[in-house]
Short mmCIF file of C-alpha atoms in Angstrom, two decimals:
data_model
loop_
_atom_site.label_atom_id
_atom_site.label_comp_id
_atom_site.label_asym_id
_atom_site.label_seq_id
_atom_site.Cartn_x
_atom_site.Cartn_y
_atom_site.Cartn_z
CA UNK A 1 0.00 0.00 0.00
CA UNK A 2 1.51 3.59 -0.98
CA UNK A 3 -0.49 5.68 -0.48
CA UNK A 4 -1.11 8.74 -3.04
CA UNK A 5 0.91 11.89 -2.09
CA UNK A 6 -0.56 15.32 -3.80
CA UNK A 7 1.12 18.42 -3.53
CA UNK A 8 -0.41 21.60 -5.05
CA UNK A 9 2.48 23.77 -6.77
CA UNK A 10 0.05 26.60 -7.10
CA UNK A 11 -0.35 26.18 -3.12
CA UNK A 12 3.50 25.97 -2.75
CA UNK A 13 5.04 28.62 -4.89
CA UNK A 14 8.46 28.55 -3.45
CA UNK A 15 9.01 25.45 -1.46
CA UNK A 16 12.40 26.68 -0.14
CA UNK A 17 10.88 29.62 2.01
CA UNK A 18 8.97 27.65 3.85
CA UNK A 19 10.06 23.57 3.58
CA UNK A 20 8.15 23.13 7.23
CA UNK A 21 6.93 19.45 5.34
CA UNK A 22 10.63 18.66 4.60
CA UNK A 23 12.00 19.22 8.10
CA UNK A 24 8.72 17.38 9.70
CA UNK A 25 8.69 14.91 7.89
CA UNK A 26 9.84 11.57 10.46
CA UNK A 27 10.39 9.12 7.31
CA UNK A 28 12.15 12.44 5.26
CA UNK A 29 9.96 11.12 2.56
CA UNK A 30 10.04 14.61 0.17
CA UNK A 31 12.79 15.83 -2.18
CA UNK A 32 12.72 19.60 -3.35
CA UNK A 33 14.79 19.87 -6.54
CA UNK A 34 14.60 22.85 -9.22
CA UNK A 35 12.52 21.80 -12.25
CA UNK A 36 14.43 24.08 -14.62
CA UNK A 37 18.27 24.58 -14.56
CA UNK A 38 20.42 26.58 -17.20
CA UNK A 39 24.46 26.71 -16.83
CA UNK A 40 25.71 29.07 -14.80
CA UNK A 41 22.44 30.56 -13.80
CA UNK A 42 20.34 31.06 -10.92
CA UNK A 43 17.02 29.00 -10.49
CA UNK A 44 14.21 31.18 -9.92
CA UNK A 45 12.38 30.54 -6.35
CA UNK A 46 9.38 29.58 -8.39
CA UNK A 47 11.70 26.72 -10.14
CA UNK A 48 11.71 24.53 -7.32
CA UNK A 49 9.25 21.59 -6.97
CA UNK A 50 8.60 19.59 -3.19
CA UNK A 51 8.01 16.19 -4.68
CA UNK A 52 7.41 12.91 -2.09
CA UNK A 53 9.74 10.66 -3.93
CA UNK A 54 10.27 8.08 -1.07
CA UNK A 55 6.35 8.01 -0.31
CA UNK A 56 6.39 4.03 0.35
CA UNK A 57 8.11 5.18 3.27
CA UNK A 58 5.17 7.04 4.13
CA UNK A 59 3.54 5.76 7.53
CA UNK A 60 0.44 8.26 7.29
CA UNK A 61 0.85 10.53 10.18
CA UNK A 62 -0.38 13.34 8.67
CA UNK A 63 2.04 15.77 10.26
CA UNK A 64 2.98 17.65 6.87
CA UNK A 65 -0.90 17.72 6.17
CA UNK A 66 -0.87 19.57 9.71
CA UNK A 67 2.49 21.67 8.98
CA UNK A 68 1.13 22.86 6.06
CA UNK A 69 0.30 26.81 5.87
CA UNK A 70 -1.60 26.61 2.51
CA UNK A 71 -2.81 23.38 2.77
CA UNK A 72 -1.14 22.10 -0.50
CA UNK A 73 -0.53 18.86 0.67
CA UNK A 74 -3.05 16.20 -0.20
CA UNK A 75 -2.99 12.16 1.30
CA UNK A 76 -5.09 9.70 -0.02
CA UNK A 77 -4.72 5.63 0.83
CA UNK A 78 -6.34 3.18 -1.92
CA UNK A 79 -10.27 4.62 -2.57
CA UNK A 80 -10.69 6.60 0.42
CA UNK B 1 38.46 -8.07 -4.23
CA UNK B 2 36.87 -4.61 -4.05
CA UNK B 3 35.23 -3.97 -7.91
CA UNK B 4 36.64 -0.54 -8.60
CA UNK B 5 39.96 -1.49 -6.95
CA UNK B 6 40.18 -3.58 -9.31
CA UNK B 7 39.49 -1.56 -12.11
CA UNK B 8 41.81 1.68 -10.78
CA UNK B 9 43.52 0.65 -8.72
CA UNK B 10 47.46 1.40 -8.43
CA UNK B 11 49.27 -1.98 -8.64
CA UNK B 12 46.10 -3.77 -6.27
CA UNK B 13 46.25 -0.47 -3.89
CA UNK B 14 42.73 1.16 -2.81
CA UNK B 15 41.16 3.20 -5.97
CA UNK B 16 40.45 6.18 -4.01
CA UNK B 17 44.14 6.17 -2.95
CA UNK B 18 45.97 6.74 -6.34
CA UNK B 19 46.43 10.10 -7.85
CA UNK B 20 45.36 9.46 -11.33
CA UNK B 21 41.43 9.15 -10.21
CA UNK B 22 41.91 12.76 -8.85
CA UNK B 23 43.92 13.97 -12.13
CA UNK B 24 42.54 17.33 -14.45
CA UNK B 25 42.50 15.07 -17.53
CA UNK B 26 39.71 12.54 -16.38
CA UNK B 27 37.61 15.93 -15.53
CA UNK B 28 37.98 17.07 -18.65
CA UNK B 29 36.61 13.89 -20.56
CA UNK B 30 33.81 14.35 -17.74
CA UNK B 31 33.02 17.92 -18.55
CA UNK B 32 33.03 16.96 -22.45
CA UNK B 33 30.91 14.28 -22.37
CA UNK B 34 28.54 15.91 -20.46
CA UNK B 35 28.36 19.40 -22.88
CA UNK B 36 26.82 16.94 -25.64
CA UNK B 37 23.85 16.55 -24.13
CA UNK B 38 21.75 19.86 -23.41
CA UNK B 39 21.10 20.28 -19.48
CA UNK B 40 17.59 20.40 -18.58
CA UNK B 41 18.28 19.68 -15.13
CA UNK B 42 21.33 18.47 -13.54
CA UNK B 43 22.72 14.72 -13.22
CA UNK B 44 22.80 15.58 -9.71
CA UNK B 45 19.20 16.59 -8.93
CA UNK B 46 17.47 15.26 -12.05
CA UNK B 47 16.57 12.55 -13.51
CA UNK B 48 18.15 9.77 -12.09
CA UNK B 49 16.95 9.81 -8.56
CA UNK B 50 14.14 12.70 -9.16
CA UNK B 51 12.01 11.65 -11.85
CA UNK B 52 12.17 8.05 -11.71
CA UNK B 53 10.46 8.04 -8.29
CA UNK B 54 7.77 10.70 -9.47
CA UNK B 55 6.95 7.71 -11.95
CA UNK B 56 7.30 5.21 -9.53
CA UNK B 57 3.60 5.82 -8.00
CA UNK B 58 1.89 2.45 -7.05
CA UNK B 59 3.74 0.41 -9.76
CA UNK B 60 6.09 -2.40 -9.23
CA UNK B 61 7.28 -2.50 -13.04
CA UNK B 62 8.06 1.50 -12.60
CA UNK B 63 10.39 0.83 -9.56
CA UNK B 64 12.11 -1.90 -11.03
CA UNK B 65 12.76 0.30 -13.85
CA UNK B 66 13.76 3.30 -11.38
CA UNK B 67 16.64 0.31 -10.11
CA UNK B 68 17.70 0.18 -13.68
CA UNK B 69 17.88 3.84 -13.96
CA UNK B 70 20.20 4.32 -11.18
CA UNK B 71 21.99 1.22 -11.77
CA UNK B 72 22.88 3.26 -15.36
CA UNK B 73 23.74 6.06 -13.21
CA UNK B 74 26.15 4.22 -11.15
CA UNK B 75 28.22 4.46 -14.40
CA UNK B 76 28.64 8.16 -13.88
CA UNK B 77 28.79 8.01 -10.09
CA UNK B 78 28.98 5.49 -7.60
CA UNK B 79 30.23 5.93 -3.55
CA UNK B 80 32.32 4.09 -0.67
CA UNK B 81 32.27 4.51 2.73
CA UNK B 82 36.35 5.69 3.85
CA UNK B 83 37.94 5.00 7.42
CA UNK B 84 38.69 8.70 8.63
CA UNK B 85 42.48 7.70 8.38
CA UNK B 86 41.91 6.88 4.55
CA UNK B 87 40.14 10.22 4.11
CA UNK B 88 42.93 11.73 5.48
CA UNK B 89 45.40 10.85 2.80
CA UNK B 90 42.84 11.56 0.20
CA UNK B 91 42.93 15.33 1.02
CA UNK B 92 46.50 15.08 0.93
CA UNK B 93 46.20 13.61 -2.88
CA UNK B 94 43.64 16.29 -3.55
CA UNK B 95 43.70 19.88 -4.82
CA UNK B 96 41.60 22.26 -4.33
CA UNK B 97 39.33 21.05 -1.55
CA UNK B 98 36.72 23.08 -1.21
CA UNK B 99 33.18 22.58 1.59
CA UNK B 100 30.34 22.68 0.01
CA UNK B 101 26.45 22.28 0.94
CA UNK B 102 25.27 18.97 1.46
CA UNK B 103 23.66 18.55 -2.04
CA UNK B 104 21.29 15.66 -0.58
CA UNK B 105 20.06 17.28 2.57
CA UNK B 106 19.15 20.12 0.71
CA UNK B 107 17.54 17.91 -1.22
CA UNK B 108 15.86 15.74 1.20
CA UNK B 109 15.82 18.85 4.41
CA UNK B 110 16.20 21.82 2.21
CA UNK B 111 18.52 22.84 4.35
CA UNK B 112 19.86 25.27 1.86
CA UNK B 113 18.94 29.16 3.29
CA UNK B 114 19.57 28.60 7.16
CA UNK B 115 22.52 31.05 7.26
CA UNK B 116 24.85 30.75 10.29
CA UNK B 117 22.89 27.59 10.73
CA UNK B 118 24.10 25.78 7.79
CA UNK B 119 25.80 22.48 8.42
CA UNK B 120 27.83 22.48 4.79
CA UNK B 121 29.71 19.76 5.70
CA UNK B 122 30.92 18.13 2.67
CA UNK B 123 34.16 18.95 0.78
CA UNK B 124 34.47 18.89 -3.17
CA UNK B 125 37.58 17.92 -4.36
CA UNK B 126 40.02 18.74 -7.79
CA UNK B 127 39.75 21.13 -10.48
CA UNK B 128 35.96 20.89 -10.51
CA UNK B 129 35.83 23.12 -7.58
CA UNK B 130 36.72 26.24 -9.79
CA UNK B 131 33.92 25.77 -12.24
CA UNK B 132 31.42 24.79 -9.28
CA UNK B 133 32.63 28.65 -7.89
CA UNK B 134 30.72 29.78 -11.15
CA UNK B 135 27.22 28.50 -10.38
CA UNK B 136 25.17 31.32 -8.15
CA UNK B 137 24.76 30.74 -4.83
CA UNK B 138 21.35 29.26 -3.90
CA UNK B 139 21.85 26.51 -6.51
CA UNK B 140 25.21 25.50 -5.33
CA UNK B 141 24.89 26.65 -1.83
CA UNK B 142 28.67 27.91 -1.32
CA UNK B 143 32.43 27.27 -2.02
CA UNK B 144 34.96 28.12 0.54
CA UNK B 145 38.18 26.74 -0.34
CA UNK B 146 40.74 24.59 2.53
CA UNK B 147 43.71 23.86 3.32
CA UNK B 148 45.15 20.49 3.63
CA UNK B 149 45.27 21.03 7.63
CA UNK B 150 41.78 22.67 7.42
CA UNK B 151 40.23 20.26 5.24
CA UNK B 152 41.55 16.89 7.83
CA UNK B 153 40.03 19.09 11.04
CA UNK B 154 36.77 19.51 9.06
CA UNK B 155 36.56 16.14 8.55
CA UNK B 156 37.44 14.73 11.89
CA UNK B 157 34.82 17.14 12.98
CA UNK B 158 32.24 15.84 11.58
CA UNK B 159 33.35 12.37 12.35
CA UNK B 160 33.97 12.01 15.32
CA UNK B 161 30.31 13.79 15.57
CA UNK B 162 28.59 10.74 14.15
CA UNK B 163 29.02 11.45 10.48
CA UNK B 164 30.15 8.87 7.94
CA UNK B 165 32.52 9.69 5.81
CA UNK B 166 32.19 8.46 2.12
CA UNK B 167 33.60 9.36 -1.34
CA UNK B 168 31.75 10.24 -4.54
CA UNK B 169 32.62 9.97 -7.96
CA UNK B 170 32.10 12.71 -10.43
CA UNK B 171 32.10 10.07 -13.97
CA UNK B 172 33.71 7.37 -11.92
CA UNK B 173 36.43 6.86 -11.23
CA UNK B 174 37.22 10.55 -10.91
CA UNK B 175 36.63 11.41 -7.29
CA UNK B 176 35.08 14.59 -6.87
CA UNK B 177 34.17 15.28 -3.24
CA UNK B 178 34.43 13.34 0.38
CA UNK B 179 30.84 13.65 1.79
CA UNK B 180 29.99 13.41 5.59
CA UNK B 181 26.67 11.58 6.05
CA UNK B 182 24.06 10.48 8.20
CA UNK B 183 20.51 8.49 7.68
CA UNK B 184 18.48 9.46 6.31
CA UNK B 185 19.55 13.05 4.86
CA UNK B 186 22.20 11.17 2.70
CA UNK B 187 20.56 9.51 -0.44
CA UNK B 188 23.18 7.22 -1.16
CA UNK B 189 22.93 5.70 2.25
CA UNK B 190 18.99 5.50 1.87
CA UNK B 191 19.62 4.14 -1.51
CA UNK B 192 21.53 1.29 -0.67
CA UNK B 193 19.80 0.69 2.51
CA UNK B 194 15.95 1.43 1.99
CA UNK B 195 16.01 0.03 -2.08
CA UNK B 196 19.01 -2.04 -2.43
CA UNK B 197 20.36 -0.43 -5.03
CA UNK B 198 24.01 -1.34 -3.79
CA UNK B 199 27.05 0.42 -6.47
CA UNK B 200 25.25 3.59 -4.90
CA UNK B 201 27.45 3.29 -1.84
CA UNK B 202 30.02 0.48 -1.43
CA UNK B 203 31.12 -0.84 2.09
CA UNK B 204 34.07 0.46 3.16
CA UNK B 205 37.25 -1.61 3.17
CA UNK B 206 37.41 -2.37 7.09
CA UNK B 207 34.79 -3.98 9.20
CA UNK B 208 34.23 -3.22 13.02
CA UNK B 209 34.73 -5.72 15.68
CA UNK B 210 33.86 -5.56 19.51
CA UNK B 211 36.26 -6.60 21.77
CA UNK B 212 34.15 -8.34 24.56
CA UNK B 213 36.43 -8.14 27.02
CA UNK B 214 36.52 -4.24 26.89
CA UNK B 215 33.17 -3.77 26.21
CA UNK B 216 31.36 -2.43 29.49
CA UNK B 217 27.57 -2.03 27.65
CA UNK B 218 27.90 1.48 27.69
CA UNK B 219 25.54 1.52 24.20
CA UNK B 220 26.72 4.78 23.14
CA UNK B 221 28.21 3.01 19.90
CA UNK B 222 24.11 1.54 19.28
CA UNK B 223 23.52 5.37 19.07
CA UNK B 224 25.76 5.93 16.40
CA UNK B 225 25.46 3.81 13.97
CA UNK B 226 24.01 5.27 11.01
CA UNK B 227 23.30 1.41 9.28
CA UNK B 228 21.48 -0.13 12.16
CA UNK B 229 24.71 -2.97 12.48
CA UNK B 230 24.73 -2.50 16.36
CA UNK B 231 22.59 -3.96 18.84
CA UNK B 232 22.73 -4.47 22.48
CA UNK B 233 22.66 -8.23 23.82
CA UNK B 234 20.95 -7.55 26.51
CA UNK B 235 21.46 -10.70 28.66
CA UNK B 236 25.25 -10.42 28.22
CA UNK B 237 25.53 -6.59 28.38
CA UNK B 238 27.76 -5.94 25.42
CA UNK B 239 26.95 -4.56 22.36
CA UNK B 240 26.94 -6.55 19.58
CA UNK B 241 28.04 -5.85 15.87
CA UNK B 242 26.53 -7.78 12.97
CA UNK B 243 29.86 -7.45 10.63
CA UNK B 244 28.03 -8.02 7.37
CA UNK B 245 25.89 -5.53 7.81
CA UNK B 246 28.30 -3.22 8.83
CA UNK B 247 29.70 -0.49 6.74
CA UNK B 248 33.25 0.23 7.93
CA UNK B 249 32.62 3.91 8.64
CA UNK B 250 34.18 3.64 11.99
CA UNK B 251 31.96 6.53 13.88
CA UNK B 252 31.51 3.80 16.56
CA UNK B 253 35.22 3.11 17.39
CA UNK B 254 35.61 6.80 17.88
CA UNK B 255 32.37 6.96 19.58
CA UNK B 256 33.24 3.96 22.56
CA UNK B 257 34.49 5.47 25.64
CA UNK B 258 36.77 2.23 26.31
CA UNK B 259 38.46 1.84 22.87
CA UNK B 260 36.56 -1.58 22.94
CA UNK B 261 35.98 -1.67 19.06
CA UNK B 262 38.03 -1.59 16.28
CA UNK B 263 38.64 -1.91 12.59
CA UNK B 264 39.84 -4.68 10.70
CA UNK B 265 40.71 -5.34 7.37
CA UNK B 266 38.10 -6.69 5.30
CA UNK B 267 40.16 -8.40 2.87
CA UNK B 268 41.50 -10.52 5.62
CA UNK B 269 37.88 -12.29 6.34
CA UNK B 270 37.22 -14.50 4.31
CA UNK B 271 33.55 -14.35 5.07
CA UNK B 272 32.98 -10.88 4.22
CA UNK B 273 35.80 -10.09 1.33
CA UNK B 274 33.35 -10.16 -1.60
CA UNK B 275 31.22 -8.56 0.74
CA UNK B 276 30.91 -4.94 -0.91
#
C-alpha cells in the first residue's frame, strides 16, 4: 500500500521559504529539486518543486498535512 | 576483491588512494561528455533519482525500472564509505578542496537558506571546484576553499560527531568530493539501505569488531550507527556488531568510551571479502 501523495504547486510557490513538510517529515519522505536549470544561472524561487519521492516510506501521520500553511498537501490511501 | 579497486587501482592499492582518479585530464573527458547533451536539469538533482520516483507511483514494473535507472547512473557516479584515516590521505592527494552544501540534505531537508545555521559539511575535491565557484549561490549553496590542515580538522569534525565519511565519484572513477553523512539526509545511504540499489554506496574496506572483554555495555556506539549494524545483547551486556551488515565507517570506534571496538581489514575475512 503507498499511499497517493498530492502536492499543489500553485499552493507551494516557493518550497524553499517555507520547507516546514521537509523538516517534519519523520520518514524524510520529500525531495525539493529545481525543475528548470540553465548553466551558470540562478534557479528562480518559483523553479523549485517539493516532490514525495520516497512516499512508500510514508507511515500516514499526517504531520505535513498539519504543517502545512496553505494546505497544498493532499494524502489519499487506496479509494478513500 | 573490491570492484573498482580492481578496475583503478594502483598496482592492487585502494582506488580512491591513487592520484590518477583525482587527475585534471579525467575531468575534462567528464566535462566533455557531459556538454553533448543539453542540461535540462542536472545529473545531480534530475533525472536519475528525481524523476524516476515521481513515476514510480503504485507500480512495481516502474520501480524496477527506477533500479535500472540508477543502476545506469552508477556508471557516472557510484560511492564508498572511507575510514577517517583513509580520508585523510585523500585530502593530501587532492587539490583544491573546497566545503560545500550537502547537495542531498538540501535535497531531502532543504537545508539550503539557514545562514549561520548551515551544516555544509561536505568537501568537493580537484579542479571541478573552480567551475562549481561559477554557479550562483542558492543553486550551489557555497564554495569556501581549505587547506590540507583545514580540510583533515573539518573532517574529523564531523566524524567524530557521528558522520560517515564516504567518497563520490564525479564520472567514476574521478573522485570529486568526500561527503559526511548520516541516515536518512544522505541519499546514497537511503539508496543502498531502503532500495538495495548497492554500487550507490560500497562498504568500506574495514569492518568493526567488539572486543568483549573491553566492552562495558555502555551503548553509546548503538547510538551511532548510522546502518542499524549494532545492537545491544541484553542478557550479556555488550553490544553486539553484525559485521556483514556493517559499513566500515568507523563513527563507533571513535564513539566507545573504552576503545573496545576496532577496525579490521576486510580483505583478511574470508567471510565478508566479496562482501561490498
Amino acid at each position: 500500500m503507498i499511499p497517493q501523495i498530492e502536492i499543489d504547486k500553485n499552493k507551494c510557490p516557493t518550497p524553499y521559504e517555507c520547507k516546514k513538510c521537509l523538516q517534519i517529515c519523520p520518514q524524510a519522505i520529500f525531495a525539493v529539486a529545481p525543475t528548470k536549470v540553465e548553466r551558470f544561472k540562478e534557479t528562480a524561487p518559483e523553479d523549485y518543486e517539493v516532490q514525495a519521492v520516497f512516499k512508500d516510506k510514508c507511515v500516514l501521520c499526517m504531520d505535513c498535512v498539519k504543517v502545512c500553511p496553505t494546505g497544498a498537501i493532499k494524502i489519499k490511501v487506496g479509494g478513500r | 576483491m573490491c570492484e573498482l579497486c580492481e578496475k583503478y587501482g594502483d598496482n592492487g592499492g585502494r582506488w580512491y588512494l591513487n592520484p590518477e582518479n583525482y587527475a585534471r585530464p579525467l575531468y575534462k573527458k567528464v566535462e566533455k561528455e557531459k556538454e553533448k547533451e543539453p542540461m535540462i536539469l542536472t545529473e545531480l538533482q534530475g533525472p536519475f533519482y528525481y524523476k524516476p520516483l515521481i513515476e514510480l507511483k503504485d507500480n512495481p514494473e516502474a520501480f524496477e525500472k527506477m533500479r535500472e535507472g540508477y543502476l545506469k547512473f552508477h556508471e557516472t557516479m557510484s560511492g564508498q564509505v572511507v575510514s577517517l584515516e583513509d580520508a585523510e590521505k585523500m585530502v593530501e592527494i587532492a587539490h583544491p578542496i573546497a566545503r560545500i552544501d550537502c547537495i542531498c540534505r538540501r535535497i531531502t531537508r532543504a537545508t539550503l537558506e539557514d545562514g549561520e545555521q548551515r551544516p555544509r559539511s561536505c568537501l568537493g575535491l580537484g579542479v571541478g571546484m573552480f567551475r562549481w565557484e561559477e554557479w550562483p549561490e542558492r543553486y550551489k549553496g557555497g564554495v569556501e576553499f581549505l587547506s590540507t590542515e583545514e580540510a583533515k580538522e573539518h573532517i574529523e569534525h564531523w566524524h567524530k560527531r557521528g558522520m560517515v565519511i564516504t567518497i563520490m565519484t564525479f564520472g567514476t572513477p574521478y573522485i570529486g568530493g568526500i561527503c559526511l553523512c548520516d541516515y536518512p539526509d544522505c541519499l546514497a545511504i537511503r539508496m543502498r539501505l531502503d532500495y538495495g540499489i548497492k554500487p550507490f554506496l560500497l562498504k568500506g574496506h574495514q569492518v568493526a569488531k567488539v572486543n568483549y572483554e573491553e566492552c562495558t555495555g555502555c551503548g553509546t556506539c548503538v547510538q551511532r550507527c548510522q546502518f542499524g549494524a549494532i545492537k545491544m545483547e541484553v542478557t550479556t551486556k555488550k553490544s553486539n556488531i553484525d559485521m556483514t551488515r556493517c559499513f566500515g565507517c568507523g563513527v563507533c570506534t571513535y564513539a566507545c568510551p573504552q576503545d573496545a571496538i576496532s577496525l579490521i581489514d576486510r580483505e583478511k575475512l574470508p567471510g565478508l571479502k566479496e562482501e561490498w
